[in-house]
Short mmCIF file of C-alpha atoms in Angstrom, two decimals:
data_model
loop_
_atom_site.label_atom_id
_atom_site.label_comp_id
_atom_site.label_asym_id
_atom_site.label_seq_id
_atom_site.Cartn_x
_atom_site.Cartn_y
_atom_site.Cartn_z
CA MET C 75 31.47 20.44 29.10
CA TYR C 76 30.96 17.74 26.72
CA VAL C 77 32.46 14.37 27.84
CA ALA C 78 32.70 11.71 25.08
CA VAL C 79 32.32 8.50 26.72
CA LYS C 80 33.32 5.53 24.72
CA GLY C 81 33.64 1.70 25.43
CA GLY C 82 30.29 0.88 23.83
CA THR C 83 31.35 -0.92 20.98
CA ARG C 84 32.46 -4.21 22.00
CA ALA C 85 29.07 -4.32 24.30
CA ILE C 86 26.58 -3.66 20.72
CA ASP C 87 28.73 -6.27 18.85
CA GLN C 88 27.75 -8.54 21.49
CA ALA C 89 24.21 -7.77 22.17
CA HIS C 90 23.49 -7.76 18.13
CA ARG C 91 25.14 -11.30 18.19
CA LEU C 92 22.61 -12.22 20.67
CA LEU C 93 19.90 -10.17 19.11
CA ALA C 94 20.52 -12.94 16.14
CA LYS C 95 20.86 -15.92 18.17
CA ALA C 96 17.23 -14.50 20.00
CA ARG C 97 15.68 -13.89 16.50
CA ARG C 98 16.71 -17.51 15.18
CA GLY C 99 15.31 -18.86 18.81
CA ASP C 100 15.54 -23.06 19.27
CA PRO C 101 17.66 -24.38 16.19
CA ALA C 102 15.92 -27.48 16.30
CA VAL C 103 12.82 -25.87 15.21
CA PRO C 104 12.65 -25.51 11.27
CA GLU C 105 13.85 -21.60 9.90
CA LEU C 106 10.99 -19.92 8.59
CA GLY C 107 11.07 -18.66 5.14
CA LEU C 108 9.97 -15.64 3.13
CA ASP C 109 7.41 -17.59 0.88
CA GLN C 110 5.62 -18.41 4.54
CA ILE C 111 5.81 -15.41 5.81
CA ASP C 112 4.27 -14.41 2.99
CA HIS C 113 1.72 -16.80 2.18
CA GLN C 114 1.17 -17.77 6.27
CA LEU C 115 1.15 -14.45 7.50
CA GLY C 116 -0.23 -12.25 4.59
CA LEU C 117 -1.71 -9.95 6.99
CA ALA C 118 1.25 -8.46 8.66
CA VAL C 119 3.03 -8.39 5.01
CA ASP C 120 0.24 -6.27 4.22
CA ARG C 121 0.72 -3.96 7.27
CA VAL C 122 4.13 -3.38 6.48
CA MET C 123 3.66 -2.64 3.31
CA ALA C 124 1.25 -0.04 3.95
CA GLU C 125 3.11 1.71 6.88
CA GLY C 126 6.48 1.25 5.32
CA SER C 127 4.55 2.86 1.90
CA LEU C 128 6.50 0.46 -0.10
CA TYR C 129 4.75 -2.13 -1.71
CA ASP C 130 7.04 -5.18 -2.34
CA ARG C 131 6.01 -8.74 -0.43
CA ARG C 132 9.11 -10.49 -0.29
CA LEU C 133 11.04 -7.31 1.30
CA ALA C 134 8.51 -6.74 3.56
CA ALA C 135 8.42 -10.36 4.60
CA LEU C 136 12.08 -10.36 4.91
CA ALA C 137 11.65 -7.24 7.06
CA ILE C 138 9.40 -9.09 9.29
CA LYS C 139 11.73 -11.73 9.80
CA GLN C 140 14.38 -9.70 10.67
CA ALA C 141 12.40 -7.60 13.27
CA ALA C 142 11.27 -11.38 14.87
CA GLY C 143 7.87 -10.20 14.10
CA ASP C 144 8.40 -6.85 15.55
CA LEU C 145 5.97 -4.94 12.88
CA VAL C 146 7.15 -1.30 14.01
CA GLU C 147 10.67 -2.22 13.50
CA ALA C 148 9.71 -3.85 10.14
CA ILE C 149 7.93 -0.58 8.84
CA PHE C 150 11.57 1.25 10.11
CA LEU C 151 13.43 -1.38 7.80
CA LEU C 152 11.37 -1.14 4.75
CA ARG C 153 11.68 2.61 4.91
CA ALA C 154 15.22 2.90 5.22
CA PHE C 155 15.39 0.56 2.75
CA ARG C 156 13.41 2.55 0.52
CA THR C 157 15.82 5.66 0.67
CA THR C 158 18.44 3.65 -1.32
CA LEU C 159 15.89 3.73 -4.42
CA VAL C 160 16.14 5.69 -7.36
CA ARG C 161 13.13 7.37 -7.77
CA PHE C 162 11.72 6.67 -11.77
CA GLY C 163 8.77 8.29 -11.22
CA ALA C 164 4.97 8.45 -10.35
CA SER C 165 2.30 6.46 -11.76
CA VAL C 166 -0.69 6.89 -13.83
CA PRO C 167 -3.22 7.00 -11.09
CA ILE C 168 -4.77 3.69 -10.40
CA ASP C 169 -7.98 2.60 -11.19
CA THR C 170 -10.24 1.48 -8.57
CA ALA C 171 -13.37 1.60 -10.42
CA ALA C 172 -11.49 -1.55 -12.83
CA MET C 173 -10.31 -3.64 -9.43
CA ALA C 174 -10.83 -6.94 -9.99
CA VAL C 175 -12.52 -7.57 -6.25
CA ASP C 176 -12.10 -10.02 -3.62
CA ARG C 177 -14.51 -8.75 -1.46
CA ARG C 178 -16.81 -5.84 -2.07
CA ILE C 179 -19.82 -5.05 0.56
CA SER C 180 -21.65 -1.78 1.45
CA ALA C 181 -23.70 -1.22 4.77
CA ALA C 182 -25.57 1.19 3.39
CA PHE C 183 -27.18 -0.25 0.29
CA LYS C 184 -28.42 -4.02 0.77
CA ASP C 185 -28.81 -4.62 -2.94
CA LEU C 186 -26.67 -2.78 -4.52
CA PRO C 187 -25.78 -3.84 -8.67
CA GLY C 188 -22.85 -7.14 -8.04
CA GLY C 189 -23.99 -7.29 -4.71
CA GLN C 190 -22.60 -7.75 -1.35
CA LEU C 191 -19.77 -10.05 -1.68
CA LEU C 192 -18.08 -11.20 1.10
CA GLY C 193 -14.56 -12.99 0.47
CA ALA C 194 -12.18 -13.94 2.81
CA THR C 195 -13.19 -12.08 6.42
CA PHE C 196 -12.70 -12.45 9.72
CA ASP C 197 -16.42 -11.15 10.43
CA TYR C 198 -19.17 -13.94 11.40
CA THR C 199 -15.98 -15.83 12.74
CA HIS C 200 -16.60 -16.71 16.15
CA ARG C 201 -13.45 -15.66 17.15
CA LEU C 202 -12.77 -19.32 19.24
CA LEU C 203 -9.40 -20.54 19.05
CA ASP C 204 -9.33 -23.24 15.98
CA PHE C 205 -7.35 -26.32 17.75
CA ALA C 206 -7.30 -27.86 14.67
CA LEU C 207 -4.81 -25.41 13.44
CA ALA C 208 -2.47 -26.04 16.24
CA ALA C 209 -1.68 -29.26 15.03
CA THR C 210 1.20 -30.33 13.41
CA ALA C 211 -0.29 -32.20 10.09
CA PRO C 212 -1.92 -30.87 7.74
CA SER C 213 -5.76 -29.83 8.67
CA ALA C 214 -8.26 -30.62 6.28
CA THR C 215 -9.64 -27.34 5.41
CA GLU C 216 -12.77 -27.43 3.82
CA ARG C 217 -12.54 -26.55 -0.04
CA PRO C 218 -14.55 -23.56 -0.70
CA ASP C 219 -16.31 -23.53 -3.75
CA GLN C 220 -16.81 -21.96 -7.17
CA ALA C 221 -19.55 -20.21 -8.40
CA GLU C 222 -20.44 -21.18 -12.25
CA THR C 223 -20.38 -17.33 -12.93
CA PRO C 224 -17.28 -15.48 -11.69
CA THR C 225 -18.26 -11.75 -10.48
CA GLY C 226 -16.59 -8.87 -9.45
CA GLY C 227 -14.60 -7.47 -11.56
CA ALA C 228 -13.83 -10.58 -14.09
CA ALA C 229 -17.01 -10.35 -15.22
CA ALA C 230 -17.47 -8.23 -18.18
CA GLU C 231 -17.97 -4.95 -16.66
CA PRO C 232 -16.52 -3.73 -13.73
CA LEU C 233 -18.87 -3.05 -10.20
CA SER C 234 -19.98 0.43 -10.15
CA ARG C 235 -19.66 2.27 -7.46
CA VAL C 236 -22.23 2.91 -4.92
CA ALA C 237 -21.10 6.63 -4.50
CA ASP C 238 -22.41 6.71 -8.23
CA LEU C 239 -25.64 5.52 -7.32
CA LEU C 240 -26.06 8.28 -4.87
CA GLY C 241 -24.49 11.10 -6.79
CA ARG C 242 -26.72 10.68 -10.50
CA ASP C 243 -29.78 12.51 -7.96
CA GLY C 244 -26.75 15.25 -6.17
CA LEU C 245 -27.12 13.52 -2.63
CA ILE C 246 -23.59 13.29 -2.13
CA GLU C 247 -20.85 15.62 -2.99
CA ALA C 248 -18.80 14.59 -5.98
CA ALA C 249 -15.18 13.48 -5.98
CA PRO C 250 -12.71 16.53 -5.77
CA ALA C 251 -11.11 17.28 -9.46
CA PRO C 252 -7.81 17.75 -10.06
CA GLY C 253 -6.60 20.87 -9.82
CA ALA C 254 -3.65 22.65 -11.41
CA ALA C 255 -1.25 22.15 -8.65
CA GLU C 256 0.92 19.30 -8.42
CA VAL C 257 0.71 16.17 -6.29
CA GLY C 258 1.89 16.39 -3.00
CA ASP C 259 4.42 13.75 -2.02
CA LEU C 260 6.14 14.51 1.74
CA THR C 261 8.93 12.06 1.45
CA ARG C 262 9.94 14.72 -1.54
CA ASP C 263 8.99 18.10 0.55
CA PRO C 264 8.77 18.24 4.25
CA LEU C 265 5.08 18.57 5.34
CA ALA C 266 4.17 22.11 5.84
CA LEU C 267 0.39 22.88 7.04
CA PRO C 268 -1.93 23.68 6.57
CA ALA C 269 -1.77 20.50 4.47
CA GLY C 270 -3.99 19.75 0.92
CA ARG C 271 -6.09 16.54 0.94
CA ASP C 272 -3.73 15.27 -1.21
CA LEU C 273 -0.87 15.55 1.48
CA ARG C 274 -3.10 14.34 4.39
CA LEU C 275 -4.42 11.44 2.62
CA GLN C 276 -0.79 10.54 1.82
CA ALA C 277 0.63 10.94 5.66
CA LEU C 278 -2.63 9.05 6.82
CA ALA C 279 -2.08 6.30 4.08
CA ARG C 280 1.77 6.22 5.92
CA ALA C 281 0.29 6.53 9.36
CA ASP C 282 0.28 3.95 12.36
CA GLU C 283 -3.09 1.57 12.39
CA GLY C 284 -3.24 1.86 16.06
CA PHE C 285 -3.23 5.50 15.98
CA LEU C 286 -5.70 5.89 13.41
CA LEU C 287 -8.00 3.68 15.19
CA GLY C 288 -7.83 5.13 17.99
CA LEU C 289 -8.87 8.83 16.64
CA ALA C 290 -11.60 7.25 13.92
CA TYR C 291 -12.67 5.72 17.42
CA SER C 292 -12.97 9.00 19.12
CA THR C 293 -15.03 10.33 16.58
CA GLN C 294 -17.54 7.71 16.85
CA ARG C 295 -18.01 8.59 20.81
CA GLY C 296 -18.38 12.21 20.11
CA PHE C 297 -15.07 13.94 19.97
CA GLY C 298 -15.69 15.61 16.05
CA ALA C 299 -19.15 13.01 15.40
CA SER C 300 -19.36 12.78 11.68
CA HIS C 301 -22.35 10.07 11.65
CA PRO C 302 -20.87 7.64 9.29
CA PHE C 303 -22.18 5.15 6.89
CA ALA C 304 -19.61 2.57 5.24
CA GLY C 305 -20.91 3.10 1.63
CA GLU C 306 -18.51 0.71 0.18
CA ILE C 307 -15.57 -1.28 0.95
CA ARG C 308 -13.66 -3.18 -1.75
CA ARG C 309 -10.57 -4.70 -2.04
CA GLY C 310 -8.71 -6.54 -4.86
CA THR C 311 -6.44 -5.89 -7.40
CA VAL C 312 -5.37 -3.12 -9.72
CA GLU C 313 -3.03 -2.85 -12.60
CA VAL C 314 -0.05 -0.40 -12.04
CA GLU C 315 0.18 1.95 -14.88
CA PHE C 316 3.88 3.65 -15.81
CA GLU C 317 4.88 6.09 -18.19
CA PRO C 318 8.30 5.72 -18.89
CA GLU C 319 9.86 8.62 -20.49
CA GLU C 320 12.04 6.93 -23.09
CA LEU C 321 8.51 5.02 -24.16
CA GLY C 322 6.03 7.78 -24.00
CA PHE C 323 3.25 5.72 -23.78
CA PRO C 324 2.10 3.97 -20.26
CA VAL C 325 2.64 0.58 -19.43
CA VAL C 326 1.61 -1.72 -16.81
CA ILE C 327 3.85 -2.65 -14.67
CA GLY C 328 2.32 -5.52 -12.40
CA GLU C 329 -0.80 -5.59 -9.80
CA ILE C 330 -0.91 -4.47 -6.97
CA ALA C 331 -3.86 -5.69 -3.83
CA VAL C 332 -5.38 -2.75 -2.37
CA THR C 333 -8.44 -1.71 0.02
CA GLU C 334 -10.29 0.79 -0.62
CA VAL C 335 -13.10 2.51 1.62
CA ASP C 336 -15.94 4.92 0.58
CA MET C 337 -17.36 6.34 3.73
CA ILE C 338 -20.74 8.03 3.99
CA ASN C 339 -20.92 11.03 6.47
CA GLN C 340 -24.35 13.84 7.22
CA TYR C 341 -23.95 17.16 6.07
CA ALA C 342 -26.54 20.27 6.71
CA GLY C 343 -25.33 22.38 3.78
CA SER C 344 -24.25 25.83 3.36
CA ALA C 345 -25.59 29.14 1.71
CA GLU C 346 -23.60 27.50 -1.74
CA THR C 347 -24.64 23.97 -1.04
CA PRO C 348 -27.55 22.40 -0.40
CA PRO C 349 -27.77 19.12 2.04
CA GLN C 350 -25.79 16.37 0.80
CA PHE C 351 -24.03 13.35 1.83
CA THR C 352 -19.96 13.91 2.18
CA ARG C 353 -17.62 11.79 1.66
CA GLY C 354 -13.97 10.09 3.68
CA TYR C 355 -11.62 8.30 1.83
CA GLY C 356 -9.34 5.33 2.82
CA LEU C 357 -6.98 3.33 0.91
CA THR C 358 -4.30 0.89 1.66
CA PHE C 359 -2.06 -1.34 0.34
CA GLY C 360 -2.82 -5.30 0.94
CA HIS C 361 -5.97 -6.28 3.20
CA GLY C 362 -6.36 -3.15 5.42
CA GLU C 363 -9.90 -2.97 6.19
CA ARG C 364 -9.80 -2.00 9.90
CA LYS C 365 -6.75 0.45 8.86
CA ALA C 366 -8.95 1.95 5.79
CA ILE C 367 -12.24 2.43 7.66
CA ALA C 368 -10.28 4.21 10.03
CA MET C 369 -8.68 6.45 7.63
CA ALA C 370 -11.77 7.45 5.89
CA LEU C 371 -12.82 8.58 9.16
CA VAL C 372 -10.16 10.55 10.18
CA ASP C 373 -10.11 11.97 6.65
CA ARG C 374 -13.79 13.29 7.04
CA ALA C 375 -12.98 14.74 10.52
CA LEU C 376 -9.67 16.13 8.58
CA ARG C 377 -11.77 17.93 6.60
CA ALA C 378 -13.89 20.10 9.29
CA ARG C 379 -12.28 23.30 8.22
CA GLU C 380 -13.49 22.88 4.73
CA LEU C 381 -16.83 21.96 5.71
CA GLY C 382 -17.05 24.96 8.12
CA GLU C 383 -17.34 22.84 11.06
CA PRO C 384 -16.14 23.44 15.02
CA VAL C 385 -12.70 21.88 15.26
CA THR C 386 -13.28 20.81 18.65
CA ALA C 387 -11.48 17.25 18.79
CA PRO C 388 -7.90 15.59 18.31
CA ALA C 389 -9.00 13.93 15.12
CA GLN C 390 -10.20 17.43 13.52
CA ASP C 391 -6.70 18.93 14.46
CA GLU C 392 -4.26 18.45 11.17
CA GLU C 393 -1.10 19.09 13.07
CA PHE C 394 -2.47 16.28 16.00
CA VAL C 395 -3.13 13.97 13.52
CA LEU C 396 -0.41 14.15 10.84
CA ILE C 397 2.04 14.91 12.82
CA HIS C 398 2.12 12.40 15.75
CA GLY C 399 0.84 9.65 13.17
CA ASP C 400 3.91 7.86 11.60
CA ALA C 401 4.80 5.08 13.67
CA VAL C 402 8.72 5.55 12.46
CA GLU C 403 8.74 8.92 13.59
CA ALA C 404 6.95 8.30 16.61
CA SER C 405 8.66 5.35 17.82
CA GLY C 406 12.14 7.18 17.24
CA PHE C 407 11.21 10.13 19.08
CA VAL C 408 9.90 8.31 21.85
CA GLN C 409 12.43 5.31 22.31
CA HIS C 410 15.27 7.93 21.45
CA LEU C 411 14.62 8.56 25.89
CA LYS C 412 16.68 4.74 26.17
CA LEU C 413 19.81 6.61 24.61
CA PRO C 414 22.20 8.06 27.28
CA HIS C 415 21.42 11.41 28.56
CA TYR C 416 23.80 11.40 31.11
CA VAL C 417 25.18 15.18 30.87
CA ASP C 418 21.35 16.10 30.36
CA PHE C 419 20.64 14.35 33.98
CA GLN C 420 23.38 15.46 35.70
CA ALA C 421 22.68 18.74 35.18
CA GLU C 422 18.88 18.24 36.37
CA LEU C 423 20.42 16.60 39.23
CA ASP C 424 22.48 19.45 40.35
CA LEU C 425 19.78 22.18 39.88
CA LEU C 426 16.99 20.00 41.93
CA ARG C 427 20.06 19.91 44.53
CA ARG C 428 20.10 23.50 44.44
CA LEU C 429 16.47 24.12 44.71
CA ARG C 430 16.55 21.53 47.97
CA ARG C 431 19.36 23.53 49.61
CA ASP C 432 17.22 27.06 49.05
CA TRP C 433 13.69 25.55 50.17
CA PRO C 434 12.03 26.76 51.16
CA ALA C 435 13.31 30.25 51.46
CA THR C 436 12.38 30.62 47.67
CA PRO C 437 9.72 28.23 46.98
CA HIS C 438 9.32 29.15 43.52
CA GLY C 439 12.49 29.03 41.59
CA ASP C 440 13.00 29.09 37.80
CA PRO C 441 10.54 26.18 36.07
CA VAL C 442 13.08 23.24 34.90
CA GLY C 443 12.90 23.67 31.24
CA ASP C 444 13.42 20.62 28.65
CA PRO C 445 16.25 18.85 29.27
CA GLU C 446 16.58 18.05 25.43
CA MET C 447 17.00 21.99 24.97
CA ALA C 448 19.11 22.17 27.52
CA VAL C 449 22.71 22.43 26.13
CA PRO C 450 25.02 20.46 28.51
CA MET X 217 -9.44 -9.55 -22.32
CA ASP X 218 -7.45 -10.19 -19.49
CA GLY X 219 -4.03 -8.20 -20.90
CA GLU X 220 -5.65 -5.10 -22.29
CA CYS X 221 -5.05 -1.75 -19.99
CA ALA X 222 -7.52 0.19 -18.43
CA GLY X 223 -7.70 3.59 -18.37
CA GLY X 224 -6.18 3.88 -21.72
CA GLY X 225 -6.59 7.04 -24.12
CA ARG X 226 -2.80 8.51 -23.38
CA GLY X 227 -2.13 7.68 -27.36
CA ALA X 228 0.37 5.07 -28.71
CA GLY X 229 3.74 5.51 -28.91
CA PRO X 230 6.36 6.88 -31.40
CA GLY X 231 7.61 4.47 -33.62
CA GLY X 232 4.41 2.45 -33.83
CA GLY X 233 0.75 3.24 -35.56
CA GLU X 234 -1.97 3.80 -33.42
CA SER X 235 -3.03 -0.28 -33.27
CA GLY X 236 0.71 -0.98 -33.20
CA GLY X 237 1.54 0.88 -29.89
CA ASP X 238 -1.36 -0.89 -28.05
CA ALA X 239 -0.76 -4.25 -29.37
CA ARG X 240 2.96 -3.32 -27.89
CA ARG X 241 1.17 -2.11 -24.71
CA SER X 242 -0.93 -4.99 -24.41
CA ARG X 243 1.87 -7.72 -24.70
CA MET X 244 3.92 -5.88 -22.04
CA ALA X 245 1.53 -5.86 -20.12
CA ILE X 246 1.29 -9.45 -20.14
CA LEU X 247 5.00 -9.60 -19.79
CA ALA X 248 5.06 -7.87 -16.61
CA LYS X 249 1.98 -9.62 -15.00
CA ALA X 250 3.43 -13.05 -16.23
CA ARG X 251 4.82 -15.24 -13.39
CA LEU X 252 8.68 -15.50 -13.16
CA ASN X 253 8.71 -19.75 -14.43
CA GLU X 254 6.00 -18.90 -17.04
CA LEU X 255 8.56 -16.72 -18.90
CA GLU X 256 11.61 -19.26 -18.12
CA ALA X 257 9.09 -22.01 -19.76
CA ALA X 258 8.93 -19.19 -22.71
CA CYS X 259 12.53 -18.83 -23.00
CA ALA X 260 12.58 -22.72 -23.66
CA ASP X 261 10.03 -22.39 -25.93
CA LEU X 262 12.19 -20.42 -28.41
CA ASP X 263 13.99 -22.09 -30.85
CA ALA X 264 17.57 -19.93 -30.30
CA TRP X 265 17.65 -17.74 -27.54
CA PRO X 266 19.05 -14.13 -29.53
CA ALA X 267 21.98 -12.49 -28.81
CA TYR X 268 21.69 -9.08 -27.33
CA ARG X 269 22.93 -5.88 -25.99
CA LEU X 270 22.09 -4.55 -22.50
CA VAL X 271 21.54 -1.05 -23.38
CA ARG X 272 20.38 -0.23 -20.23
CA PRO X 273 21.40 -3.14 -17.20
CA PRO X 274 18.62 -4.50 -14.92
CA GLU X 275 18.35 -1.72 -12.52
CA THR X 276 16.20 -1.60 -9.02
CA GLY X 277 14.31 1.62 -8.33
CA ALA X 278 10.83 3.10 -7.44
CA VAL X 279 7.70 4.00 -8.57
CA MET X 280 5.38 6.37 -6.54
CA VAL X 281 1.64 4.69 -7.03
CA ARG X 282 -0.64 7.12 -7.18
CA GLY X 283 -4.28 7.08 -6.06
CA ARG X 284 -7.44 9.33 -6.49
CA ILE X 285 -9.43 10.74 -3.49
CA SER X 286 -12.63 9.04 -3.23
CA GLY X 287 -11.56 6.66 -6.16
CA SER X 288 -12.21 9.11 -9.28
CA GLY X 289 -11.33 12.63 -7.80
CA ALA X 290 -7.80 14.37 -7.90
CA PRO X 291 -4.68 12.13 -7.74
CA PHE X 292 -2.46 11.93 -4.29
CA SER X 293 0.68 10.19 -3.81
CA PHE X 294 -0.37 7.06 -2.15
CA GLY X 295 3.40 4.95 -1.41
CA GLU X 296 5.89 3.36 -3.31
CA ILE X 297 6.50 0.49 -5.45
CA THR X 298 9.62 -0.97 -5.95
CA VAL X 299 10.11 -1.71 -9.96
CA THR X 300 12.93 -3.48 -11.89
CA ARG X 301 13.50 -1.96 -15.59
CA CYS X 302 15.75 -2.80 -18.11
CA THR X 303 16.52 -2.06 -21.93
CA ILE X 304 18.50 -4.35 -24.25
CA ALA X 305 18.67 -3.98 -28.20
CA LEU X 306 19.42 -7.11 -30.89
CA ASP X 307 19.96 -7.01 -34.36
CA ASP X 308 17.41 -8.33 -36.74
CA ALA X 309 19.78 -10.78 -38.93
CA THR X 310 17.33 -10.28 -42.03
CA SER X 311 16.58 -6.54 -42.08
CA GLY X 312 19.61 -5.55 -40.51
CA ALA X 313 17.56 -3.55 -38.38
CA THR X 314 17.98 -3.02 -34.45
CA VAL X 315 15.39 -3.54 -32.51
CA THR X 316 15.05 -2.18 -29.03
CA GLY X 317 13.05 -3.89 -26.15
CA THR X 318 12.08 -2.30 -22.57
CA ALA X 319 10.99 -3.43 -19.31
CA TYR X 320 9.59 -1.74 -16.51
CA ILE X 321 8.73 -4.74 -13.92
CA ALA X 322 7.05 -4.71 -10.59
CA GLY X 323 9.24 -5.85 -7.85
CA THR X 324 13.02 -7.03 -7.74
CA SER X 325 13.52 -9.46 -10.18
CA THR X 326 16.26 -8.19 -12.69
CA ARG X 327 15.78 -11.36 -14.81
CA HIS X 328 12.27 -11.18 -14.94
CA ALA X 329 13.05 -7.90 -16.38
CA GLU X 330 15.50 -8.79 -18.22
CA LEU X 331 13.53 -11.62 -19.96
CA ALA X 332 10.67 -9.37 -20.85
CA ALA X 333 12.90 -6.86 -22.46
CA VAL X 334 14.29 -9.39 -24.60
CA PHE X 335 10.68 -10.46 -25.45
CA ASP X 336 9.52 -6.98 -26.02
CA ALA X 337 12.13 -6.91 -28.59
CA LEU X 338 11.83 -9.97 -30.37
CA PHE X 339 7.94 -9.00 -30.53
CA GLN X 340 9.00 -5.83 -32.86
CA LEU X 341 10.80 -7.79 -34.89
CA PRO X 342 9.72 -6.57 -38.25
CA GLY X 343 7.54 -8.14 -40.41
CA GLU X 344 5.71 -11.50 -39.67
CA GLN X 345 8.24 -12.85 -37.57
CA GLY X 346 7.64 -10.27 -35.04
CA HIS X 347 3.84 -10.42 -34.90
CA ALA X 348 3.99 -14.58 -35.01
CA LEU X 349 6.10 -14.90 -32.29
CA ALA X 350 4.36 -12.43 -29.84
CA HIS X 351 1.00 -14.37 -30.60
CA ARG X 352 2.66 -17.32 -30.01
CA ILE X 353 4.62 -16.30 -26.67
CA THR X 354 1.79 -14.02 -25.35
CA ALA X 355 -1.47 -16.24 -26.16
CA PRO X 356 -0.47 -19.18 -23.43
CA LEU X 357 0.55 -16.34 -20.79
CA ALA X 358 -2.58 -14.08 -21.34
CA ALA X 359 -4.49 -17.28 -21.05
CA ALA X 360 -3.35 -18.45 -18.07
CA GLN X 361 -3.56 -14.77 -16.42
CA ALA X 362 -7.71 -15.16 -17.36
CA LYS X 363 -7.91 -18.44 -15.99
CA ARG X 364 -6.53 -17.28 -12.36
CA ARG X 365 -8.44 -14.10 -12.06
CA ARG X 366 -11.74 -15.73 -13.26
CA ASP X 367 -10.87 -18.63 -10.33
CA ALA X 368 -10.20 -16.28 -8.14
CA ALA X 369 -13.73 -14.36 -9.03
CA ARG X 370 -15.46 -18.03 -9.11
CA ALA X 371 -14.54 -18.53 -5.64
CA VAL X 372 -15.68 -14.58 -4.72
CA ALA X 373 -18.91 -15.44 -6.57
CA ALA X 374 -19.35 -18.14 -4.05
CA THR X 375 -19.51 -15.85 -0.98
CA GLN X 376 -22.35 -13.43 -2.47
CA VAL X 377 -25.19 -12.90 0.23
CA HIS X 378 -28.74 -13.90 -1.44
CA PHE X 379 -30.90 -11.77 1.20
CA PHE X 380 -34.48 -13.27 1.71
CA THR X 381 -37.13 -11.98 3.22
CA MET X 382 -39.30 -13.53 6.14
CA ALA X 383 -42.83 -13.36 5.78
CA ARG X 384 -44.38 -12.76 9.18
CA GLY X 385 -47.95 -13.29 10.34
CA ASP X 386 -50.90 -14.00 8.05
#
């Protein structure tokens, strides 16, 4: 029996009005502008673009405003908007070697060519609340110095990669060469397992930062240990080139900020390959260092099978990681439990009553199935 | 030079010589990376705003940005970016030829795409006029972009770590 229940329309309408009011808050407080969100909450914008998988600072700022700061909700809004867009095509792969870096560090080499460039970072801050920022008057911030000589990509030659230094002696594996297969895109074709590394990286780039962070941490604590070093972390802007059909040559369409992590891991070698370092890769839109490091660790963990390592931990399990890492999918399924399950629950209740009536005569009744699967 | 495209070598487009195509690519990059207010100012700098037809009115869509595994390896789908494109056509009064201008600009600004497409057409006008105009308009835009990049890089350079080792004992 299926009973349609109506009557929520008016309540829903009022709930939405109340939401709009709650979002706006005290009208005596000035309303937030998108520029303010973009410029003063820029890392939130970065995260929404990364997990929303759409680079557009203004739209991400709008999503954050509309979601009243709930970033997973904002990510959902951006993903939904994205489905309305015509796909013009795919870009020429970005060239991160040519990045105009605003931060570049290596935890493996102290004296790397081009140097360690800290850039703007929370590292080395004392994590003490700065009450000067609470003042409504413009705070007097110390102007950062400008070095005489620019560096980090604005110099004549781009910064060389740490991996290239190791690669000269064959101490580290080369980046995988492009294959004949078409580049995968899980927004076009549903993800099928086992997935190639291209699809895994796409899924990880869109995945929830918290989920990846926890998984990455688990690999460090021994659940699929891989002994990583941060070979190189670089952050900055790269040009995006696209080749329109009608032009027949690629044109720069703009610049995007990205964070890239090349993680170095131990590898004992095999019959075919001498011992050498292996690599995990992390790449995010905007400034997303924590996410990019976590992504690189999980990318490496997911290569267990390829490298002949035992698959024992969750972070090495492709299905576990790729199917559960998407914030929009996960939050959709977890939160659908809020929706009316009146009929399902009624069925459960009836079953329970029957079991109790017969108890203890037949203590092992039929196992209760998933209410989702039970058609009322 | 700031406006030059990285990773070239994909060949120049049809309808222009090798260097002509590269010059157009380079100018289109400058127009794409310019700020909208700078383009508006450049419009004001023209003697007259040309009459043109919208061959393809401004339209916003998305491009899948690709990355490379470990930065230099096989490509993968990284995430999308909003892009607005526009194509216009204008007739050259002197030669009677029709010139097509095209723009693909990151973001959702239809105005930016339309202005960039018009400039792209103007810069392709035959003879010296297109060439001179291209130089007059793009040189200050490119200079502004180079300055922004240089200033940012100088600020970053000031955060470079200079390690030193303390000698201990005698």
